[in-house]
Short mmCIF file of C-alpha atoms in Angstrom, two decimals:
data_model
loop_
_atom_site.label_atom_id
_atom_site.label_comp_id
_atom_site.label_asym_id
_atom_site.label_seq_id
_atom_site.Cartn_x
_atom_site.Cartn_y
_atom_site.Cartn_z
CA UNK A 11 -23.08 44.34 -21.91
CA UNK A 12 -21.38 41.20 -23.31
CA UNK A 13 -19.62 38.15 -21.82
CA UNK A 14 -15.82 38.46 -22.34
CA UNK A 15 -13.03 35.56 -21.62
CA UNK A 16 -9.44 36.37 -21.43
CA UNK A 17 -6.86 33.76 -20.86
CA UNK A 18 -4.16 34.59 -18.78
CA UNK A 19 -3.79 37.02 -15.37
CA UNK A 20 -0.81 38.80 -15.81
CA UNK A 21 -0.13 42.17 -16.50
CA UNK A 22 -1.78 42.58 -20.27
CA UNK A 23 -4.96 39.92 -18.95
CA UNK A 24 -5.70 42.62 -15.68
CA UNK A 25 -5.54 45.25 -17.65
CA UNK A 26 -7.56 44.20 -20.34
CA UNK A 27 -10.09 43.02 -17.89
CA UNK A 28 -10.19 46.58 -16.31
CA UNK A 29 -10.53 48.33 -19.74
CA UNK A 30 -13.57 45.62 -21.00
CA UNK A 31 -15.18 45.86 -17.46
CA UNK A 32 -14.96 49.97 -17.30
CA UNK A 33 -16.60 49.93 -20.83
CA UNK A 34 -19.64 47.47 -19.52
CA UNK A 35 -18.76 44.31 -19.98
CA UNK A 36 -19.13 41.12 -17.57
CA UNK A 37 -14.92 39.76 -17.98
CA UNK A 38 -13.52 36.35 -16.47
CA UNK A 39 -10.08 35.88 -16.49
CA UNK A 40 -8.97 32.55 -16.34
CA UNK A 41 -5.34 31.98 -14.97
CA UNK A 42 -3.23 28.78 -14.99
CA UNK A 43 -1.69 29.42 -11.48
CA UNK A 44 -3.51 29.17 -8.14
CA UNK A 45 -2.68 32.79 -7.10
CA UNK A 46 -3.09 35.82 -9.17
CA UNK A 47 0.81 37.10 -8.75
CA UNK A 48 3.54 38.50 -10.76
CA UNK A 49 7.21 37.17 -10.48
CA UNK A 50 10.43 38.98 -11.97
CA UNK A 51 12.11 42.07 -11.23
CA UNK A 52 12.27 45.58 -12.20
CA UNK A 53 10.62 46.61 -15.56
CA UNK A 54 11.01 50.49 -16.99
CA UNK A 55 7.80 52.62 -18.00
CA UNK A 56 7.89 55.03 -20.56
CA UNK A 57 5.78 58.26 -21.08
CA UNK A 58 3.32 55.66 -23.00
CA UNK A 59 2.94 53.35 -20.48
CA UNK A 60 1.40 55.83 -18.89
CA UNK A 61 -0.74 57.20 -20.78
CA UNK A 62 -2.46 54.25 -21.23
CA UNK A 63 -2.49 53.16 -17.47
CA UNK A 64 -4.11 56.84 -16.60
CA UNK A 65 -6.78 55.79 -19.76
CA UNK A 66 -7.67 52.31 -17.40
CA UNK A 67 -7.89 54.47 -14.60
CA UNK A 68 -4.41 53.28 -12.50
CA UNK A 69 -2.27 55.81 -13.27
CA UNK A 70 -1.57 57.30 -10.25
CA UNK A 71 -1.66 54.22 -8.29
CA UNK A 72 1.91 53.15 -10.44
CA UNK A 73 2.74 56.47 -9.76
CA UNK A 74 2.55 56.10 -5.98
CA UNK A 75 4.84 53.35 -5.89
CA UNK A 76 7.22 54.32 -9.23
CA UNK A 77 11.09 55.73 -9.26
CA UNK A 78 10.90 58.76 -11.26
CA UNK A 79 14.72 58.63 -12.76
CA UNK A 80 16.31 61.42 -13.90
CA UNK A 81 18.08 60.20 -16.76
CA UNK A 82 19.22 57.40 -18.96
CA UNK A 83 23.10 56.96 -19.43
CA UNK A 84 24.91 54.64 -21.87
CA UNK A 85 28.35 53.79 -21.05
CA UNK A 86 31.04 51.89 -22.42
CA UNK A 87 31.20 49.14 -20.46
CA UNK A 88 34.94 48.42 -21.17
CA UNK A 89 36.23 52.07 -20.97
CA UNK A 90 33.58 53.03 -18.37
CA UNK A 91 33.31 56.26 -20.19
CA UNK A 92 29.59 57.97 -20.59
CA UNK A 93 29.10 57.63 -24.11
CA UNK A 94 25.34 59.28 -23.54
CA UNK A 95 22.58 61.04 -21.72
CA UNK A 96 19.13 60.92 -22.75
CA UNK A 97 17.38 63.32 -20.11
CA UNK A 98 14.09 62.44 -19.00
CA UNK A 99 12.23 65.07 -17.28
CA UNK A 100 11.87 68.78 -17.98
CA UNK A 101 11.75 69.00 -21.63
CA UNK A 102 11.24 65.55 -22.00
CA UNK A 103 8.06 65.13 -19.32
CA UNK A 104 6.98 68.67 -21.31
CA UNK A 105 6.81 66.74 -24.86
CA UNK A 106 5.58 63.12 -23.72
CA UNK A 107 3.10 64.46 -21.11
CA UNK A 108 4.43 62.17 -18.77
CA UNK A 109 7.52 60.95 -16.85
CA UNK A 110 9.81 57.88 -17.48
CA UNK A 111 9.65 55.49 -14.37
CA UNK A 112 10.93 52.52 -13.07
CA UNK A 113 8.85 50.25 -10.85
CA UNK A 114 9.49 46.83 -9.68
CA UNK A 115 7.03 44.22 -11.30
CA UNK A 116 4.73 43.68 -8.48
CA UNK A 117 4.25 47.39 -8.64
CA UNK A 118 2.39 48.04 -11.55
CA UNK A 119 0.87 44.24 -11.12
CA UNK A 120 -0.80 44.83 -8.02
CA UNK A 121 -2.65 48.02 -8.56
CA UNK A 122 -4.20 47.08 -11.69
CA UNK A 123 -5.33 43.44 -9.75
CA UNK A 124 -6.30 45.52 -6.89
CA UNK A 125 -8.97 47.46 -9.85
CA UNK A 126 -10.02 44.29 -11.57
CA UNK A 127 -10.75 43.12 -7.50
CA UNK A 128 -12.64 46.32 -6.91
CA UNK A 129 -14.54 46.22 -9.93
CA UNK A 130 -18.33 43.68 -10.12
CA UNK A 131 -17.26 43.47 -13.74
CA UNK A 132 -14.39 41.37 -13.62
CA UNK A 133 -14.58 37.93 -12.18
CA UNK A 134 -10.81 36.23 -11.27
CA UNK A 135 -9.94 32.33 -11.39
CA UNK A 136 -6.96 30.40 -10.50
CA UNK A 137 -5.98 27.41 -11.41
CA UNK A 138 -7.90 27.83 -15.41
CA UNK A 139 -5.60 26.66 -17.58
CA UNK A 140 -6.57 27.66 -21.31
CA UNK A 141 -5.71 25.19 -23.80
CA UNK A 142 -7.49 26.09 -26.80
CA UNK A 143 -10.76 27.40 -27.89
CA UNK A 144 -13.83 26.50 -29.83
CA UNK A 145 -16.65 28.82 -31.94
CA UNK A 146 -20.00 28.82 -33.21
CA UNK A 147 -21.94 31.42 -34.36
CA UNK A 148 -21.87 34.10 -31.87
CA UNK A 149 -20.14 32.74 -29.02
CA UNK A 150 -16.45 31.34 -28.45
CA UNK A 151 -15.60 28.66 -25.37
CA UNK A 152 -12.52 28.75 -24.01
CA UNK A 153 -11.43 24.99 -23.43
CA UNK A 154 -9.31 24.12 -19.91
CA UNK A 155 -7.18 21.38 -19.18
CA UNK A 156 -9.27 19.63 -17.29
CA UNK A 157 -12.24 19.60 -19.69
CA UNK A 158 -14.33 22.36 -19.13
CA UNK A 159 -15.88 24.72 -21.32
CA UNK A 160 -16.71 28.53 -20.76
CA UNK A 161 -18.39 30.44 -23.19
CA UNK A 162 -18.51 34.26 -23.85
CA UNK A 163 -19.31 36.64 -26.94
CA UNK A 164 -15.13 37.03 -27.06
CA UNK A 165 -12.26 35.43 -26.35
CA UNK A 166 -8.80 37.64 -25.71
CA UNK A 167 -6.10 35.17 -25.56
CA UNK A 168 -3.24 37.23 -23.51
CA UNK A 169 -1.53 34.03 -22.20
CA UNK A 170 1.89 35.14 -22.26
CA UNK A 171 5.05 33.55 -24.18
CA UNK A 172 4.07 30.39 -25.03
CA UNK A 173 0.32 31.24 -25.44
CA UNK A 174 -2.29 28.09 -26.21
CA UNK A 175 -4.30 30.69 -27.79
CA UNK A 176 -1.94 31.67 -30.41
CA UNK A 177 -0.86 27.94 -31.24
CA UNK A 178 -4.44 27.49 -32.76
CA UNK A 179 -4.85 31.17 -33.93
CA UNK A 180 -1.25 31.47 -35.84
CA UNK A 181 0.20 28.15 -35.44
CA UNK A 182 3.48 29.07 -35.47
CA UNK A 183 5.59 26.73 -33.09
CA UNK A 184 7.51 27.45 -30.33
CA UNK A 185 9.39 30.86 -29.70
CA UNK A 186 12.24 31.69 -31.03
CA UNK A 187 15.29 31.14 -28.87
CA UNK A 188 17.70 34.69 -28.74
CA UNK A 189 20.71 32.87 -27.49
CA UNK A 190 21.05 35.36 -24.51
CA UNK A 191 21.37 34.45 -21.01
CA UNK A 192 20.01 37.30 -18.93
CA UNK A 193 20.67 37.27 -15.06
CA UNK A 194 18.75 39.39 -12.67
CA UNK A 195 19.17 40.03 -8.49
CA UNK A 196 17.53 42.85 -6.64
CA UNK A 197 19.41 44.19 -3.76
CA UNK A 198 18.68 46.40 -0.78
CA UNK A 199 19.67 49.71 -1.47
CA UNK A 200 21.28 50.54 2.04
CA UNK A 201 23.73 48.03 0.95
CA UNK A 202 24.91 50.00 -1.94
CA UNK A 203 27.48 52.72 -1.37
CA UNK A 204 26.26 56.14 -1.47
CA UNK A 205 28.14 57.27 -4.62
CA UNK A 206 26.95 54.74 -6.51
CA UNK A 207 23.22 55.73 -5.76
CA UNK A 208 22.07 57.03 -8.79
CA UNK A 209 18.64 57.98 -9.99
CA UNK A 210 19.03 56.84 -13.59
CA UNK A 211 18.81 53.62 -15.55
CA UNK A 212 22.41 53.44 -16.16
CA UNK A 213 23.57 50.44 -19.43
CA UNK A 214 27.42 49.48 -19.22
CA UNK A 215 27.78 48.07 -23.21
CA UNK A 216 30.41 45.72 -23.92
CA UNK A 217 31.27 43.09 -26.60
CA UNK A 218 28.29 40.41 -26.82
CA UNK A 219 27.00 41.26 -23.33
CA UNK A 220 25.61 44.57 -21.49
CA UNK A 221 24.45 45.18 -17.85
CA UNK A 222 21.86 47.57 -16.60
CA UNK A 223 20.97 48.78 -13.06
CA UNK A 224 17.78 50.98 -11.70
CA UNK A 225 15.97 51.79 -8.19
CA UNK A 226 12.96 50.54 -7.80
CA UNK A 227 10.55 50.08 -4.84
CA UNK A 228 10.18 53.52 -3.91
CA UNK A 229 14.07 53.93 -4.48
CA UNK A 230 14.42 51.31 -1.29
CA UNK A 231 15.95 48.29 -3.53
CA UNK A 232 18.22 48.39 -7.17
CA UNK A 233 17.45 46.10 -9.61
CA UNK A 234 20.59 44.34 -11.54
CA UNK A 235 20.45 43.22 -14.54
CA UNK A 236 23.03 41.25 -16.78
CA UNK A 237 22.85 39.58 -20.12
CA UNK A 238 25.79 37.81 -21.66
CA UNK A 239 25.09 37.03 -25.46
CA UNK A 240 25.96 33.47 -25.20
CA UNK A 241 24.39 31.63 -27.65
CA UNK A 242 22.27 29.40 -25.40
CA UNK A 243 19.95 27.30 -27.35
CA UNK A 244 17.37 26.25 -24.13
CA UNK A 245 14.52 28.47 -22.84
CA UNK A 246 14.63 28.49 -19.71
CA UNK A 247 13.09 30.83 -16.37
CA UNK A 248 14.33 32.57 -13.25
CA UNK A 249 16.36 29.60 -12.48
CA UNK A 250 19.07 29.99 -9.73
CA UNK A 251 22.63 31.23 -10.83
CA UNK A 252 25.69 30.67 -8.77
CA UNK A 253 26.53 34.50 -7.48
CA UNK A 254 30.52 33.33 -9.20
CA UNK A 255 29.38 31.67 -12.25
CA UNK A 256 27.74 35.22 -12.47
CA UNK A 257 30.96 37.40 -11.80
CA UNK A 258 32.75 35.13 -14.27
CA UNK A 259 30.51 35.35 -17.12
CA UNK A 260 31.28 39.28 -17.18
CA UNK A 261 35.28 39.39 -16.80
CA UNK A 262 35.77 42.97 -18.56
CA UNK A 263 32.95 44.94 -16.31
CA UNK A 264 35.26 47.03 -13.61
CA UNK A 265 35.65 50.20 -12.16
CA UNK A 266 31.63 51.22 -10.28
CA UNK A 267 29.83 48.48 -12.71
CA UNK A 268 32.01 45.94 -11.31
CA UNK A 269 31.37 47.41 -7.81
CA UNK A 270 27.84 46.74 -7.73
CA UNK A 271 27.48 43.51 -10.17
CA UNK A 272 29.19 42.09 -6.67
CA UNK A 273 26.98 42.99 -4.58
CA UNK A 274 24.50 40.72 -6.32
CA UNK A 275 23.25 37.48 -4.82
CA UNK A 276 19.98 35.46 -5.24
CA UNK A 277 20.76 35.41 -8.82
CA UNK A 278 18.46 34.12 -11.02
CA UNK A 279 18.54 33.24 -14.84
CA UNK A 280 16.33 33.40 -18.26
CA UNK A 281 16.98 33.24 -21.64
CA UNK A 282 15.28 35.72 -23.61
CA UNK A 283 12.69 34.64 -26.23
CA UNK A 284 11.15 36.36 -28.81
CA UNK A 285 8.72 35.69 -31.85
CA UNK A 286 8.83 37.21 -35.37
CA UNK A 287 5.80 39.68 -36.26
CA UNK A 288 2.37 38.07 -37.78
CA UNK A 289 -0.15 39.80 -39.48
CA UNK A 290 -2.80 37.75 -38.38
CA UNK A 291 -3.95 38.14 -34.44
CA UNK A 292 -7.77 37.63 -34.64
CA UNK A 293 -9.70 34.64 -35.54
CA UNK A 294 -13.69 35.42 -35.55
CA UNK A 295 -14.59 36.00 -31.58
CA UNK A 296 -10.74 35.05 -30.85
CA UNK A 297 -7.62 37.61 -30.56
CA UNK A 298 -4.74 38.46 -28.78
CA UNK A 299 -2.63 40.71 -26.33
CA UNK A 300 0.28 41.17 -24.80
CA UNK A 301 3.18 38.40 -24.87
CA UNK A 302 0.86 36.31 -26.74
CA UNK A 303 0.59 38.69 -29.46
CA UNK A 304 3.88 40.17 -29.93
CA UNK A 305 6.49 39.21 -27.43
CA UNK A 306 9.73 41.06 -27.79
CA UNK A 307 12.95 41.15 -26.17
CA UNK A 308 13.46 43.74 -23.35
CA UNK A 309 16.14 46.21 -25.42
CA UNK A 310 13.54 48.32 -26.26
CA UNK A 311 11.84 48.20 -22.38
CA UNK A 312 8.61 48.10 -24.06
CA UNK A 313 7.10 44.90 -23.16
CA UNK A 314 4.59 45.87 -20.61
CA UNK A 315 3.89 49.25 -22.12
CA UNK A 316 2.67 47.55 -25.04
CA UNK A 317 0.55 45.32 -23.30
CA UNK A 318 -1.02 48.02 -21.62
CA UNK A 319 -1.38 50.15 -25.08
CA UNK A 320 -3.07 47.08 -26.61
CA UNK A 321 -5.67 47.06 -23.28
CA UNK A 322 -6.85 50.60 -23.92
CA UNK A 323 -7.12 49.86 -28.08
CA UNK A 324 -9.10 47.07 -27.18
CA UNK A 325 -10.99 48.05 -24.85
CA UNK A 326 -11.75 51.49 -26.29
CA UNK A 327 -13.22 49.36 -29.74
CA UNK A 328 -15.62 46.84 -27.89
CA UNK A 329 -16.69 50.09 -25.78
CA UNK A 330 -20.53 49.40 -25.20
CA UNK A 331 -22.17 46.00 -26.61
CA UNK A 332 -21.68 45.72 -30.13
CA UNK A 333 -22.77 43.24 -32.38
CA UNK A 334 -19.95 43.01 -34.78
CA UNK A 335 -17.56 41.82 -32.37
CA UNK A 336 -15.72 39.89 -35.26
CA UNK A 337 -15.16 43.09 -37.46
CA UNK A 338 -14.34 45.31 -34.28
CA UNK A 339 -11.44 42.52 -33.30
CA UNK A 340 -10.04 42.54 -37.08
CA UNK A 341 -9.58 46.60 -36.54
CA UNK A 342 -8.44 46.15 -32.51
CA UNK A 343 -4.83 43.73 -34.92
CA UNK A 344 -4.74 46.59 -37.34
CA UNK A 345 -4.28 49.48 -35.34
CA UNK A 346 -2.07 47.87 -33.32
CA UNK A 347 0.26 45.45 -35.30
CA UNK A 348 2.11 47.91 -37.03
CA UNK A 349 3.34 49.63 -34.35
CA UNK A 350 4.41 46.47 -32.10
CA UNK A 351 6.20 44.56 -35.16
CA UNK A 352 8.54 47.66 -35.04
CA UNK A 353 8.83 47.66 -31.51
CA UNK A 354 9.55 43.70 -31.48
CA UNK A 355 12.32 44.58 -34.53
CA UNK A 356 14.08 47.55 -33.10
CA UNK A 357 14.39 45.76 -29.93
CA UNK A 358 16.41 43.10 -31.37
CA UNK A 359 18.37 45.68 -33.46
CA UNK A 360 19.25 47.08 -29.79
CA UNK A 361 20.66 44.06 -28.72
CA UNK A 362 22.38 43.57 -31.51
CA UNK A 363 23.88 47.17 -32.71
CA UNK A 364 23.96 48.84 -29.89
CA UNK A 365 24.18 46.72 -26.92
CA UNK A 366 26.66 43.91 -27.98
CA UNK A 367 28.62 45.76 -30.40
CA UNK A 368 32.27 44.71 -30.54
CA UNK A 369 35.78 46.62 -31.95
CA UNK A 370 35.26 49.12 -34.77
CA UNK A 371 30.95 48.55 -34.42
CA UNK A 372 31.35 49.89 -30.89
CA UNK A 373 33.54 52.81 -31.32
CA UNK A 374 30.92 53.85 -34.46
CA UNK A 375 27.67 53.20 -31.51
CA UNK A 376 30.01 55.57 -29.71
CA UNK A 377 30.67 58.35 -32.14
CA UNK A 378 26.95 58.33 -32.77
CA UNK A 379 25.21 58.09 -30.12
CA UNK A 380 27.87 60.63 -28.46
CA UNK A 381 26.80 63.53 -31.12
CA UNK A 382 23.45 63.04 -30.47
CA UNK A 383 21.92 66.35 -28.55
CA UNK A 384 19.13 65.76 -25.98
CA UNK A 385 16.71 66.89 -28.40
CA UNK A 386 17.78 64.81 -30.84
CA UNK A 387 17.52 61.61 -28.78
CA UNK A 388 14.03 63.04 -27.96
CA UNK A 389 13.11 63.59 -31.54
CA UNK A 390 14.21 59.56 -31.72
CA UNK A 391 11.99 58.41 -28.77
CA UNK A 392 9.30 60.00 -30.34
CA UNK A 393 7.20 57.43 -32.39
CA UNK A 394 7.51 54.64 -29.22
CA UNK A 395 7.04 57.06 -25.98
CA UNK A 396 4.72 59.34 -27.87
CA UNK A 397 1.22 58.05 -27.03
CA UNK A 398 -1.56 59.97 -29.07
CA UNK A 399 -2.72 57.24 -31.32
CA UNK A 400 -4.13 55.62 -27.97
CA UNK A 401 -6.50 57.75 -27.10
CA UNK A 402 -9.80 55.60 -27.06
CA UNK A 403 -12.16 58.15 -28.66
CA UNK A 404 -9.58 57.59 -31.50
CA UNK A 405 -9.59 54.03 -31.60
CA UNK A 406 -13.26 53.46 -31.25
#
């Protein structure tokens, strides 16, 4: 059994802590905030997700509280035509092994705190703020604002975004800025009218800007989300949005888009950050997960799902007490930065290709994706919602 740190409480911290703490080790996860909590709104979870969430033993507790959609459309956002279907059940749940969900944050947040809680393994702090660490043979200390030192046998830096961890691992400034404004409101669903209650995650495309809509909570609330390519140039969080400066900013949605991107209020804002791929995540004792290793814009709707792929790789290497914690780390960023640094590049190729596409680039995105067959938007999915390479006794 060995003494693990991890910076940072949010999704990819909890469920690295569960996956350490089910392979005996002692984990304390230090979190900035006073509460251990989750904000946001409705994230998707593909047949990966999981996979992995089954592996850390939490599987079915998402699945008690996930929407189970039938189907992904992509329409033109301007025409309102359905410009394709990728079905995702049947076939689909056949090949993946599992379904494609949609849960609201807190959702897949609280069952895998409720774990770490449940388990004498995991120890939980608030108010821990990680601002860098320090090593000497053997052991690592996390350093807090305040002072204090905590030392383990690891360190897993999985402090999100703008991670302290990664500033003295890579170095490599602040994120990078996308220049696109997303704005998200969740809704109660009784307020939505009955033809437009639809059990897909349904994307209306347009020129620089797309919006995308989803139940969540147990189908009782949809989740509204609309991103304007705008070119903003300042990061900033779920602040408030005026429910007209909203309508405004998306003056060519009509027909049923336009029906429910008014029934929005409580709007909040973000502009989406990114960083580019590194090859380097691990520094002796030191490494990193989640957001902190490979943020990514949310075209690809992979975010979570890969922090919860790199908990089970992680956790599936360090499995007992091992004494060459250094080397084991240095494998943990090779099997998994491959895969992420195409996730994190294909994402932004969404945005950009098929999401935003204006004129003549649209009506090609349309005459492609439109002669796709379900199988052959499958066969496409394959490599990111195909999860066999996560399987611990292969990692290990």
């Amino acid at each position: 059994m060995a003494d693990i740190l991890i910076a940072g409480g949010g999704i990819g911290g909890l469920a690295a802590a569960l996956g350490l703490a089910r392979r005996g080790h002692r984990v304390t996860v230090l979190e900035r905030r006073e509460m251990f909590t989750e904000v946001g709104a409705g994230i998707q979870l593909g047949p990966n997700a999981f996979a992995a969430l089954d592996a850390l033993g939490v599987g079915r507790e998402v699945r008690d509280r996930a929407v189970f959609i039938d189907e992904l459309r992509f329409m033109d956002g301007t025409t309102g035509d359905r410009v394709a279907t990728l079905p995702v059940t049947g076939a689909y749940r056949e090949r993946f092994g599992n379904p494609y969900a949609v849960v609201h944050r807190v959702d897949l947040y609280l069952p895998l705190l409720e774990a770490c809680r449940r388990d004498p393994n995991v120890e939980l702090f608030g108010r821990h703020h990680v601002v860098g660490y320090e090593q000497r043979t053997g052991r690592v200390s996390a350093v807090l604002a305040d002072g204090t030192r905590l030392t383990g046998d690891a360190l897993i830096g999985a402090d999100g975004l703008h991670s302290a961890i990664r500033a003295q691992l890579v170095g490599d400034g602040g994120p990078r800025v996308s220049g696109h404004t997303i704005y998200r409101a969740v809704i109660p669903m009784d307020e939505v009218p009955p033809e437009l209650r639809w059990n897909a995650v349904t994307l209306w495309a347009g020129p620089k800007w797309h919006f995308v809509h989803y139940p969540i909570a147990g189908g009782s609330h949809l989740n509204l989300a609309a991103t304007r390519d705008d070119g903003a140039t300042e990061a900033v969080a779920g602040v408030p949005a005026g429910h007209d400066d909203v309508l405004a900013s998306f003056p060519q949605l009509s027909g049923a888009a336009r029906r429910l991107l008014e029934l929005g209020r409580d709007w909040k804002a973000w502009v989406l950050c990114d960083r580019d791929p590194v090859d380097r995540w691990t520094d002796g004792r030191v490494t990193l997960l989640g957001d902190a290793a490979h943020p990514m814009l949310q075209y690809a709707a992979q975010g979570a799902c890969q922090a919860v792929e790199d908990a089970v790789v992680l956790s599936g290497l360090l499995d007992g007490c091992p004494a060459d914690f250094e080397q084991r780390l240095e494998k943990y960023g090779a099997l998994r930065r491959e895969r992420t640094a195409r996730v994190q590049l294909v994402a932004r190729e969404m945005g950009r290709q098929l999401y935003h596409a204006a004129g003549d680039a649209a009506r090609a995105r349309n005459d492609m994706l439109s002669a796709l067959s379900a199988q052959d938007l499958h066969d496409r999915m394959a490599w990111l919602h195909g999860s066999a390479d996560l399987r611990p006794e292969d990692a290990a």
